[in-house]
Short mmCIF file of C-alpha atoms and ligand atoms in Angstrom, two decimals:
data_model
loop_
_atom_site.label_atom_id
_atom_site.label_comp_id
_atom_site.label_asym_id
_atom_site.label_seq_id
_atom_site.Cartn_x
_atom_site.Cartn_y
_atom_site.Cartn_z
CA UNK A 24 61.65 122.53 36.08
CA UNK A 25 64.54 120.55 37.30
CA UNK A 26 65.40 121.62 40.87
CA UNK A 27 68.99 121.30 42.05
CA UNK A 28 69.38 121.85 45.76
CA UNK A 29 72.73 123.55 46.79
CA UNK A 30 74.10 121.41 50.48
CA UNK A 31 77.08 123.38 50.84
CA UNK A 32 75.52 125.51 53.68
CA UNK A 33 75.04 122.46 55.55
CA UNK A 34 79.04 122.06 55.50
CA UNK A 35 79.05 125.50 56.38
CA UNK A 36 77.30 124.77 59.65
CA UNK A 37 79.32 121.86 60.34
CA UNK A 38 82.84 123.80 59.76
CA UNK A 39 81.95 126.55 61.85
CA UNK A 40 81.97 124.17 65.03
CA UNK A 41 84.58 121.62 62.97
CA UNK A 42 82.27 118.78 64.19
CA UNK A 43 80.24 116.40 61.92
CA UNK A 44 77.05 117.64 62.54
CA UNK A 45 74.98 118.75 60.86
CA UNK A 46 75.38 115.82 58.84
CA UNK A 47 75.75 116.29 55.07
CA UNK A 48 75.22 112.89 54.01
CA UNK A 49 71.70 113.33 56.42
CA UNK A 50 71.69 116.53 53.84
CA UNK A 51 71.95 114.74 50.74
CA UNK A 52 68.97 111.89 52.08
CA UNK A 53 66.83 114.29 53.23
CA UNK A 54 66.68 116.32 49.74
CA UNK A 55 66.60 113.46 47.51
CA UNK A 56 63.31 111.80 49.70
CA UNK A 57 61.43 115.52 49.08
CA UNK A 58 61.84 116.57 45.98
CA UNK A 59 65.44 117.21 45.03
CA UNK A 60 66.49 116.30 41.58
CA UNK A 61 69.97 116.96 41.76
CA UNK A 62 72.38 118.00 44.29
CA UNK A 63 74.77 120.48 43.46
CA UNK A 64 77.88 121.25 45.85
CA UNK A 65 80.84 123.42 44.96
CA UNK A 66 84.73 122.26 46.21
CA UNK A 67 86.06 125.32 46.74
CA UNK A 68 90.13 125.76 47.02
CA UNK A 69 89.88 127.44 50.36
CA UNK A 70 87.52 124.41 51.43
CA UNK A 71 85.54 126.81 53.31
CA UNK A 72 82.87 124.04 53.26
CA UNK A 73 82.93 120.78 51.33
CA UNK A 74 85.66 118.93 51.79
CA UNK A 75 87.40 116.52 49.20
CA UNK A 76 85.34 113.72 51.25
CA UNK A 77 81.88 114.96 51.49
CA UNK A 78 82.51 115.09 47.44
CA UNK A 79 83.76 111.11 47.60
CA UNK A 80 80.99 110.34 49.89
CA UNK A 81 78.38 112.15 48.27
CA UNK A 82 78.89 110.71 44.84
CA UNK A 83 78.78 107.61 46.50
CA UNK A 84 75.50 107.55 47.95
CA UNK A 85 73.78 109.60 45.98
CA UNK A 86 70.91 108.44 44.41
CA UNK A 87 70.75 111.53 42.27
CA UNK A 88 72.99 113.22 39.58
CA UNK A 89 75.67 115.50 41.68
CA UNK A 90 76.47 118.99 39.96
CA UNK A 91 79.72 119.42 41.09
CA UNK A 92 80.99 123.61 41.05
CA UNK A 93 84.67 124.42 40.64
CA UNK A 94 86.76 126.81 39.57
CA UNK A 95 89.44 126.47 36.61
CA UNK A 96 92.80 126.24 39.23
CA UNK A 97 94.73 123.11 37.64
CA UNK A 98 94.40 121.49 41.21
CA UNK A 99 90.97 121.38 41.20
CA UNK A 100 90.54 120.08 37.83
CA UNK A 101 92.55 117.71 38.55
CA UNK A 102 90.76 115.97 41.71
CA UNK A 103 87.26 116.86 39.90
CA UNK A 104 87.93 114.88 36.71
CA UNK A 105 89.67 111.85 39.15
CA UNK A 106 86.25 112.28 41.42
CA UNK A 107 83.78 112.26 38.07
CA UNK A 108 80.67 113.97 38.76
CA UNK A 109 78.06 113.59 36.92
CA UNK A 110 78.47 117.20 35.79
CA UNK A 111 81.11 120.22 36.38
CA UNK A 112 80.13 123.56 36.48
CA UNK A 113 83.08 125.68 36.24
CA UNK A 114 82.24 129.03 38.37
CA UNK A 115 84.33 132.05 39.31
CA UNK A 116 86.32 132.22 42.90
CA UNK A 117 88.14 134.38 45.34
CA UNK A 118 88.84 133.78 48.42
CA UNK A 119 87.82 136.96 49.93
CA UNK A 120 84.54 136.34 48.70
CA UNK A 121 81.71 135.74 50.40
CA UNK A 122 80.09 134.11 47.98
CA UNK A 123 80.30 133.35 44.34
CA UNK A 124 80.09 136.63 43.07
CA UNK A 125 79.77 137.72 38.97
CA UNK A 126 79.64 135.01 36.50
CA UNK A 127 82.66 133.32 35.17
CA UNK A 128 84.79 135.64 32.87
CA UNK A 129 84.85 133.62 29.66
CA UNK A 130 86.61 136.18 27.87
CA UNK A 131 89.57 137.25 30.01
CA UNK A 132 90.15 133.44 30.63
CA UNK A 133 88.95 131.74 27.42
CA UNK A 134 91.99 129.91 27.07
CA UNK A 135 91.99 128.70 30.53
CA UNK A 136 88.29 127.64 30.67
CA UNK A 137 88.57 125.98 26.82
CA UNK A 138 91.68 123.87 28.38
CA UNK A 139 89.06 123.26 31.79
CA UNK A 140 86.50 122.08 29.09
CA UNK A 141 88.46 120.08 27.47
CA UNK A 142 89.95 117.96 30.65
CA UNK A 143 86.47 117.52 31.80
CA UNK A 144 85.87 115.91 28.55
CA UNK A 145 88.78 113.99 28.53
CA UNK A 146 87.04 112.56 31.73
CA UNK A 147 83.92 112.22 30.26
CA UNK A 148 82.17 114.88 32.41
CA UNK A 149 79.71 117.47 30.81
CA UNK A 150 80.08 120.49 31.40
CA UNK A 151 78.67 124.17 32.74
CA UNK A 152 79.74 127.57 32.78
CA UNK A 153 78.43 129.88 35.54
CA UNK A 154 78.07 133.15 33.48
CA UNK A 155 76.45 136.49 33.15
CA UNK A 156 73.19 136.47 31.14
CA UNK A 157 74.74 138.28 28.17
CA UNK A 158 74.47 137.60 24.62
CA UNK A 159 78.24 137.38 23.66
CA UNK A 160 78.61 135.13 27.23
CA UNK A 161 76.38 132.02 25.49
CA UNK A 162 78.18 132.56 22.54
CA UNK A 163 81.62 132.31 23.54
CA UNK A 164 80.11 129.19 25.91
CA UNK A 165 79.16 127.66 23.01
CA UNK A 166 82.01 128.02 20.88
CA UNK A 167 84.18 127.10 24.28
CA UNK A 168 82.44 123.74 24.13
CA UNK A 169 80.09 124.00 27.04
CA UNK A 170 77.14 121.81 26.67
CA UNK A 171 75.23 124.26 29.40
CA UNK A 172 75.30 127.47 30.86
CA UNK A 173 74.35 128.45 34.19
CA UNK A 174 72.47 131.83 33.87
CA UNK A 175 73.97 133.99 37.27
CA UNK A 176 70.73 135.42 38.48
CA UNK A 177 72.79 137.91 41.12
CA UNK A 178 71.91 140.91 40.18
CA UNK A 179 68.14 139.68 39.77
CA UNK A 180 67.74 138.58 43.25
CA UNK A 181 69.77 141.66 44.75
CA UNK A 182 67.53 144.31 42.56
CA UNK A 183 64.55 142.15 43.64
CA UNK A 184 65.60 142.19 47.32
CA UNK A 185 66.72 146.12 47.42
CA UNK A 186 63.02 146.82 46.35
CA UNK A 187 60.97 143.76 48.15
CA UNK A 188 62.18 143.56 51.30
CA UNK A 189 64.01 145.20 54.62
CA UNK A 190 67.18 144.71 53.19
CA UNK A 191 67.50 148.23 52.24
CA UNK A 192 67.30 149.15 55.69
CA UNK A 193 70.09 146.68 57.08
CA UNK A 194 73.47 146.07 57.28
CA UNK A 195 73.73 144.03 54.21
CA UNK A 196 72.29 146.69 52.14
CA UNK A 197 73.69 146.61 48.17
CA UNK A 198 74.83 150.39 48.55
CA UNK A 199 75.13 150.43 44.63
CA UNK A 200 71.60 149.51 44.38
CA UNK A 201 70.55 152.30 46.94
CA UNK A 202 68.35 153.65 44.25
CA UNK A 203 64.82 155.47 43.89
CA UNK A 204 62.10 152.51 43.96
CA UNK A 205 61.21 153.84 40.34
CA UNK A 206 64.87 153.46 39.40
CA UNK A 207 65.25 149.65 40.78
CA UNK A 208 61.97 148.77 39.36
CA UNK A 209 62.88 149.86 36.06
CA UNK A 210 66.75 147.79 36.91
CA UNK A 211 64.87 145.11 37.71
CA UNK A 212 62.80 144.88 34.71
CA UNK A 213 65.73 145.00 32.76
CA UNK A 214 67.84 142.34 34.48
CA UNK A 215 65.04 139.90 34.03
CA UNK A 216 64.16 140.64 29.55
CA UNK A 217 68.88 140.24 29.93
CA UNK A 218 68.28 136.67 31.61
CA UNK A 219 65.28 135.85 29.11
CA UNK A 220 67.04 137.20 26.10
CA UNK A 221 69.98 134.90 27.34
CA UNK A 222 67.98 132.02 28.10
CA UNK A 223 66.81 132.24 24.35
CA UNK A 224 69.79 132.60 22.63
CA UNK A 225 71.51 129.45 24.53
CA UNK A 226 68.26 127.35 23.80
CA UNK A 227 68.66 128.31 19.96
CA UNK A 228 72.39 127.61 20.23
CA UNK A 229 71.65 124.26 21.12
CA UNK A 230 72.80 124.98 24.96
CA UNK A 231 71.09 123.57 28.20
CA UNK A 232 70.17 126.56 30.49
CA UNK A 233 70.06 126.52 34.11
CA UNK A 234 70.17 129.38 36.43
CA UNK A 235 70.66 130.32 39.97
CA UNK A 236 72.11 132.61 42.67
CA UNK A 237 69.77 134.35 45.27
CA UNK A 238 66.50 132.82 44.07
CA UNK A 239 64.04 132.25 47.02
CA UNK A 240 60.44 130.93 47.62
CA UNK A 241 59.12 134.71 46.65
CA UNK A 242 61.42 135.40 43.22
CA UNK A 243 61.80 132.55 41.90
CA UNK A 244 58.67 132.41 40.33
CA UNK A 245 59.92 135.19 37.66
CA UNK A 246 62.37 132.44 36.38
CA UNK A 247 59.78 129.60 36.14
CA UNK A 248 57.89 132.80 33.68
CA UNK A 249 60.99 131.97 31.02
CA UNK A 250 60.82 128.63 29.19
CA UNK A 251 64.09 127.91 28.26
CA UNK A 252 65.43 127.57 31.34
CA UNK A 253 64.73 123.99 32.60
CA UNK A 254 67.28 123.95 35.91
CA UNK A 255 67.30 126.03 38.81
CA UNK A 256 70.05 125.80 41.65
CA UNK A 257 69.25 127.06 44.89
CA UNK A 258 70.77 126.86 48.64
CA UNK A 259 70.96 129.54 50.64
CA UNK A 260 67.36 130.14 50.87
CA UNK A 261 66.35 126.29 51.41
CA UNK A 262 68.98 125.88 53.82
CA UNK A 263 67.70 128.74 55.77
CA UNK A 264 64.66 128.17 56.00
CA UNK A 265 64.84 124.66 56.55
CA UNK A 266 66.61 126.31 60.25
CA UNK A 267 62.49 126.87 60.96
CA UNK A 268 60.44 124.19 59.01
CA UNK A 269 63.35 121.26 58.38
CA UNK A 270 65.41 120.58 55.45
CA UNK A 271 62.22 118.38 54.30
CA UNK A 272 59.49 120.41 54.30
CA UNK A 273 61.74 123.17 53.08
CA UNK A 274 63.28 121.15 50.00
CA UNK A 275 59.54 120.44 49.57
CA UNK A 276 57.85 123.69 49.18
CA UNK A 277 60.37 124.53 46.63
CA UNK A 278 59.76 121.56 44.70
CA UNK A 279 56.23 122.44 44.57
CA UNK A 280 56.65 126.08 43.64
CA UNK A 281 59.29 124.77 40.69
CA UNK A 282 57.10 122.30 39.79
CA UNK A 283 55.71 122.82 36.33
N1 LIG B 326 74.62 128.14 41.35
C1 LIG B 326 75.94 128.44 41.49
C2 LIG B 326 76.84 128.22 40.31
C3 LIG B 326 76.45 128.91 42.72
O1 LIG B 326 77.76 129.18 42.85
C4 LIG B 326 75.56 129.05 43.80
C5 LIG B 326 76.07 129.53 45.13
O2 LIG B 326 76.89 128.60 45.70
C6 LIG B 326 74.21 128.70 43.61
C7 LIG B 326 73.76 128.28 42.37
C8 LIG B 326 73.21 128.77 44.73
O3 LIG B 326 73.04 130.10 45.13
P1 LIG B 326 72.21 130.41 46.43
O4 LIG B 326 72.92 129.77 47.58
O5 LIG B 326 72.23 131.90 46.49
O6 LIG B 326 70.84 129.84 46.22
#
């Protein structure tokens, strides 16, 4: 399993104090000597995080192909295909968001994202789409012209949280998921045979499958259970623990639970 480590929260650290430090570039070395196959950072239009820079800079020095994430606004496109990662994965944004929530709508914007697509082309950059793990979502990424899909592994992670941990019981509780354990395990079940199902049909459709979004050292290992997918992007949860152990040893562990 390929294992792309997410650096934005490192940029989120630095912004918050509008210093450079922590060091992303420091980020990128420290991943790539443990275990990091790729790096994946998103350039969001708020720049909440990585700035146009860190992207220059990163592709730069890294030793290691560089995922970039962005969303479909013309602006963006533009600067991504000038920057040339060595992949785009076009996600959903808004800027009251905390974080990149749902997958990208390929249906209500299909004409937008086929026009993304095809400018990314045009610059000779593959591409992904960040979407749900639905049936008629690898479809329409395949006949969009995506060469991968990103399988959005949200609503895994939050049923998988709402019935493994405290997080019930705190402020950040998912109050549509406060359900009956019974009830979530039967959710979560389901969410997992959607992401396989998904994972299959984008394999047979000739489609390179990756997934992420709230995987952790303790769930991920129900994604390494589904063959198709051969990418995983994670960051929040190496990022925070990394606050305890290091970025090294916590890029590390990850690479040896992905490892198969
Ligand atoms: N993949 C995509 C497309 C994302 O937008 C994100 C979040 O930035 C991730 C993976 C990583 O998610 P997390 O930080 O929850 O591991």
């Amino acid at each position: 399993m390929k294992l792309g480590v997410n650096i934005d929260h490192v940029a989120v650290l630095r912004e918050a104090r509008q210093v450079n430090d922590p060091d992303i570039l420091q980020a990128l070395y420290v991943a790539c000597e443990n275990g990091a196959q790729q790096i994946t950072i998103h350039l969001r239009e708020d720049r909440r995080h990585i700035q146009d820079a860190d992207v220059k800079n990163i592709l730069m020095h890294s030793k290691l192909p560089v995922n970039l994430e962005c969303s479909i606004n013309k602006e963006i496109l533009n600067i991504v295909s000038s920057l040339k990662p060595h992949r785009a994965t076009l996600v959903p944004e808004k800027r009251e968001e905390v974080t990149t929530e749902g997958g990208l709508d390929v249906f209500s914007y299909e004409n937008d994202v086929a026009y993304a697509i095809e400018q990314l082309h045009d610059a000779l950059i593959p591409v992904s789409l960040f979407v749900d793990p639905s049936i008629e979502a690898m479809e329409k990424s395949k006949e969009l012209g995506a060469e991968m899909v990103e399988l959005h592994t949200g609503l895994f992670s939050n049923l998988w949280a709402m019935l493994n941990t405290s997080l019930p019981h705190s402020n950040h509780s998912v109050k549509e998921l406060e359900l009956s354990r019974a009830e979530l395990s039967v959710r979560l079940e389901a969410s997992i045979e959607q992401i396989r199902l998904a994972a299959e049909h984008a394999n047979k459709l000739g489609l390179e499958v990756a997934a992420g979004h709230g995987l952790n050292y303790h769930n991920v290992h129900e994604m390494m259970q589904i063959a198709e997918i051969t990418e995983l992007n994670i960051g929040q949860s190496i990022i925070a623990r990394s606050v305890f152990t290091g970025l090294a040893e916590a890029v590390k562990e990850m690479k040896r639970i992905t490892s198969r």
